[in-house]
Amino acid sequence: VVGRMRYSSNGAFFVRACADGVEVPAVYKPRRGERPLWDFPDGTLYRREVAACVLSDALGWGVVPVTVVRPDGPFGEGALQRFVDHDPEEHYFTLLDGREDRFRQFAVLDILANNTDRKGGHCLRDRDADEVVGIDHGLTFHPVPKLRTVIWDFADEPVPDALLEDVRRVAHEAEHGSLGDVLAGLLSPMELAAFGLRAAELLNDAHIPA
C-alpha cells in the first residue's frame, strides 16, 4: 500500500502489485472498506467492479481496465484494478469531441450493466494507450432499473450494428457458455437474470434509451 485515494466515498488505496520482478500500479478496493448502502447488498461492490470488467472484456471493447478479485490483499479480499495514468483535468465533457464511437461503447456497456453512477470524471484518457477507459463500477448490476449517467448525447440513436452483434454474442455466452459461470460467481442469480433481460430488451429495441 502506497496511500489512500483521496475523495473516494469507499475505502480505495493506491498500491504496487508485484510479481515475477514486474511492478504494476493499481487501485485496491477492499470489501471491508465499503460503506453500507440501502439498495445494494453489503460487501458486494468490489465484485461488481470485477463483473463490469468481465463484461467489458467479453464484449471486446476494453472499456474497463483489468480488474480482478484479490483474496489476500493487505486489508482482505477486494478488487484490484490497473491504475490508469491520466490527466485529472480531462473528463467525459472534454473528451467527447472526436471520440463519439468510443463513448457509444460506454453507453451500451452502462445500459447492460445498469450503471447507477456514471460521472464525467469516471471517463479517463489513458496516457500510455491514448485510449479512453472507464472506472468506478461498484454501483452496477442492480436488478431494478437504476441507470444514472452523464452520457445522454446518444439518446434515441440506433445502436450501431457492430455493437449489437457484440451484445448478441455476449448474451448468448452468458446464457449458454462459460461467461455465465464467471458472472454467477460475482453476481446473484436475480442480478444475472436481470442482466439477461436488459440485453434482450436492448437487442429488441436496438436504440439507446432516453
mmCIF file of C-alpha atoms in Angstrom, residues 49-186:
data_model
loop_
_atom_site.group_PDB
_atom_site.id
_atom_site.type_symbol
_atom_site.label_atom_id
_atom_site.label_comp_id
_atom_site.label_asym_id
_atom_site.label_seq_id
_atom_site.Cartn_x
_atom_site.Cartn_y
_atom_site.Cartn_z
ATOM 1 C CA GLU A 49 -16.256 -3.815 -10.204
ATOM 2 C CA VAL A 50 -14.866 -7.119 -11.435
ATOM 3 C CA ALA A 51 -18.116 -8.116 -13.153
ATOM 4 C CA ALA A 52 -18.049 -4.872 -15.160
ATOM 5 C CA CYS A 53 -14.533 -5.705 -16.347
ATOM 6 C CA VAL A 54 -15.595 -9.256 -17.241
ATOM 7 C CA LEU A 55 -18.481 -7.863 -19.303
ATOM 8 C CA SER A 56 -16.278 -5.247 -20.984
ATOM 9 C CA ASP A 57 -13.708 -7.893 -21.917
ATOM 10 C CA ALA A 58 -16.386 -10.292 -23.186
ATOM 11 C CA LEU A 59 -17.730 -7.559 -25.461
ATOM 12 C CA GLY A 60 -14.188 -6.979 -26.696
ATOM 13 C CA TRP A 61 -14.295 -3.256 -26.008
ATOM 14 C CA GLY A 62 -11.712 -2.842 -23.251
ATOM 15 C CA VAL A 63 -13.664 -0.043 -21.593
ATOM 16 C CA VAL A 64 -12.777 -1.184 -18.059
ATOM 17 C CA PRO A 65 -9.113 -1.542 -17.059
ATOM 18 C CA VAL A 66 -8.033 -5.006 -15.959
ATOM 19 C CA THR A 67 -9.821 -5.726 -12.665
ATOM 20 C CA VAL A 68 -9.585 -8.926 -10.618
ATOM 21 C CA VAL A 69 -10.638 -10.255 -7.239
ATOM 22 C CA ARG A 70 -7.657 -10.404 -4.899
ATOM 23 C CA PRO A 71 -8.469 -12.650 -1.886
ATOM 24 C CA ASP A 72 -5.314 -11.872 0.065
ATOM 25 C CA GLY A 73 -4.949 -8.106 -0.119
ATOM 26 C CA PRO A 74 -3.461 -6.080 2.744
ATOM 27 C CA PHE A 75 -6.963 -5.429 4.144
ATOM 28 C CA GLY A 76 -8.570 -8.661 2.999
ATOM 29 C CA GLU A 77 -10.471 -9.642 -0.106
ATOM 30 C CA GLY A 78 -11.185 -6.905 -2.612
ATOM 31 C CA ALA A 79 -10.939 -5.721 -6.181
ATOM 32 C CA LEU A 80 -7.596 -4.840 -7.724
ATOM 33 C CA GLN A 81 -7.631 -2.645 -10.847
ATOM 34 C CA ARG A 82 -4.763 -1.437 -13.016
ATOM 35 C CA PHE A 83 -4.130 2.217 -12.256
ATOM 36 C CA VAL A 84 -4.648 4.476 -15.278
ATOM 37 C CA ASP A 85 -2.144 7.287 -15.712
ATOM 38 C CA HIS A 86 -4.318 10.220 -16.742
ATOM 39 C CA ASP A 87 -4.809 13.975 -16.675
ATOM 40 C CA PRO A 88 -7.349 14.695 -13.897
ATOM 41 C CA GLU A 89 -8.481 17.818 -15.750
ATOM 42 C CA GLU A 90 -9.880 15.631 -18.542
ATOM 43 C CA HIS A 91 -13.325 14.038 -18.278
ATOM 44 C CA TYR A 92 -16.291 12.998 -20.412
ATOM 45 C CA PHE A 93 -17.215 16.529 -21.455
ATOM 46 C CA THR A 94 -13.678 17.436 -22.556
ATOM 47 C CA LEU A 95 -13.001 14.072 -24.219
ATOM 48 C CA LEU A 96 -16.250 13.580 -26.165
ATOM 49 C CA ASP A 97 -15.425 15.508 -29.343
ATOM 50 C CA GLY A 98 -13.920 13.118 -31.885
ATOM 51 C CA ARG A 99 -14.454 10.079 -29.643
ATOM 52 C CA GLU A 100 -18.174 9.597 -30.136
ATOM 53 C CA ASP A 101 -17.852 5.970 -31.233
ATOM 54 C CA ARG A 102 -15.866 5.130 -28.116
ATOM 55 C CA PHE A 103 -18.481 6.705 -25.890
ATOM 56 C CA ARG A 104 -21.245 4.812 -27.676
ATOM 57 C CA GLN A 105 -19.498 1.719 -26.331
ATOM 58 C CA PHE A 106 -19.577 3.290 -22.858
ATOM 59 C CA ALA A 107 -23.296 3.985 -23.250
ATOM 60 C CA VAL A 108 -24.157 0.427 -24.274
ATOM 61 C CA LEU A 109 -21.957 -1.068 -21.553
ATOM 62 C CA ASP A 110 -23.663 1.119 -18.952
ATOM 63 C CA ILE A 111 -27.104 0.026 -20.162
ATOM 64 C CA LEU A 112 -26.150 -3.649 -19.918
ATOM 65 C CA ALA A 113 -24.510 -3.216 -16.513
ATOM 66 C CA ASN A 114 -27.281 -0.899 -15.252
ATOM 67 C CA ASN A 115 -24.662 1.612 -14.147
ATOM 68 C CA THR A 116 -26.106 3.880 -11.470
ATOM 69 C CA ASP A 117 -23.050 6.094 -11.165
ATOM 70 C CA ARG A 118 -21.504 7.132 -14.495
ATOM 71 C CA LYS A 119 -19.978 10.505 -13.736
ATOM 72 C CA GLY A 120 -17.955 12.594 -16.163
ATOM 73 C CA GLY A 121 -14.843 12.103 -14.055
ATOM 74 C CA HIS A 122 -15.158 8.327 -14.379
ATOM 75 C CA CYS A 123 -14.017 8.632 -18.008
ATOM 76 C CA LEU A 124 -10.216 8.821 -18.237
ATOM 77 C CA ARG A 125 -7.797 9.093 -21.129
ATOM 78 C CA ASP A 126 -5.074 6.513 -20.571
ATOM 79 C CA ARG A 127 -1.874 8.412 -21.347
ATOM 80 C CA ASP A 128 0.007 5.214 -22.175
ATOM 81 C CA ALA A 129 -2.517 3.816 -24.680
ATOM 82 C CA ASP A 130 -4.160 7.134 -25.674
ATOM 83 C CA GLU A 131 -7.493 5.385 -25.177
ATOM 84 C CA VAL A 132 -10.458 6.432 -23.061
ATOM 85 C CA VAL A 133 -11.390 3.979 -20.315
ATOM 86 C CA GLY A 134 -13.958 3.916 -17.528
ATOM 87 C CA ILE A 135 -13.525 3.420 -13.794
ATOM 88 C CA ASP A 136 -15.710 3.125 -10.658
ATOM 89 C CA HIS A 137 -18.196 0.379 -11.478
ATOM 90 C CA GLY A 138 -19.144 -0.658 -7.960
ATOM 91 C CA LEU A 139 -22.743 0.529 -8.361
ATOM 92 C CA THR A 140 -23.725 -1.737 -11.218
ATOM 93 C CA PHE A 141 -25.838 -4.832 -11.970
ATOM 94 C CA HIS A 142 -28.715 -3.966 -9.662
ATOM 95 C CA PRO A 143 -31.821 -5.961 -10.706
ATOM 96 C CA VAL A 144 -34.017 -2.837 -10.572
ATOM 97 C CA PRO A 145 -33.562 -0.266 -13.395
ATOM 98 C CA LYS A 146 -31.335 2.479 -11.958
ATOM 99 C CA LEU A 147 -29.392 3.864 -14.918
ATOM 100 C CA ARG A 148 -27.799 7.180 -13.972
ATOM 101 C CA THR A 149 -25.321 8.637 -16.411
ATOM 102 C CA VAL A 150 -23.980 11.832 -17.928
ATOM 103 C CA ILE A 151 -23.744 10.137 -21.338
ATOM 104 C CA TRP A 152 -27.040 11.295 -22.872
ATOM 105 C CA ASP A 153 -25.634 12.612 -26.143
ATOM 106 C CA PHE A 154 -26.693 9.450 -27.983
ATOM 107 C CA ALA A 155 -30.201 9.112 -26.534
ATOM 108 C CA ASP A 156 -32.713 7.704 -29.063
ATOM 109 C CA GLU A 157 -29.927 6.880 -31.530
ATOM 110 C CA PRO A 158 -29.938 3.429 -33.156
ATOM 111 C CA VAL A 159 -27.281 1.210 -31.623
ATOM 112 C CA PRO A 160 -24.611 0.584 -34.302
ATOM 113 C CA ASP A 161 -24.906 -2.863 -35.879
ATOM 114 C CA ALA A 162 -21.393 -3.859 -34.818
ATOM 115 C CA LEU A 163 -22.206 -3.153 -31.177
ATOM 116 C CA LEU A 164 -25.487 -5.052 -31.410
ATOM 117 C CA GLU A 165 -23.629 -8.080 -32.753
ATOM 118 C CA ASP A 166 -21.266 -7.950 -29.777
ATOM 119 C CA VAL A 167 -24.224 -7.702 -27.394
ATOM 120 C CA ARG A 168 -25.986 -10.620 -29.105
ATOM 121 C CA ARG A 169 -22.863 -12.785 -28.844
ATOM 122 C CA VAL A 170 -22.297 -11.922 -25.187
ATOM 123 C CA ALA A 171 -25.933 -12.505 -24.277
ATOM 124 C CA HIS A 172 -25.693 -15.984 -25.774
ATOM 125 C CA GLU A 173 -22.416 -16.693 -23.961
ATOM 126 C CA ALA A 174 -23.925 -15.522 -20.673
ATOM 127 C CA GLU A 175 -26.886 -17.856 -21.059
ATOM 128 C CA HIS A 176 -25.208 -20.887 -22.613
ATOM 129 C CA GLY A 177 -21.454 -20.515 -22.205
ATOM 130 C CA SER A 178 -18.703 -20.052 -19.651
ATOM 131 C CA LEU A 179 -19.355 -16.318 -19.320
ATOM 132 C CA GLY A 180 -22.484 -17.106 -17.330
ATOM 133 C CA ASP A 181 -20.465 -19.228 -14.913
ATOM 134 C CA VAL A 182 -17.957 -16.425 -14.373
ATOM 135 C CA LEU A 183 -20.647 -13.818 -13.772
ATOM 136 C CA ALA A 184 -22.535 -16.211 -11.493
ATOM 137 C CA GLY A 185 -19.500 -16.182 -9.208
ATOM 138 C CA LEU A 186 -19.739 -12.400 -8.926
#
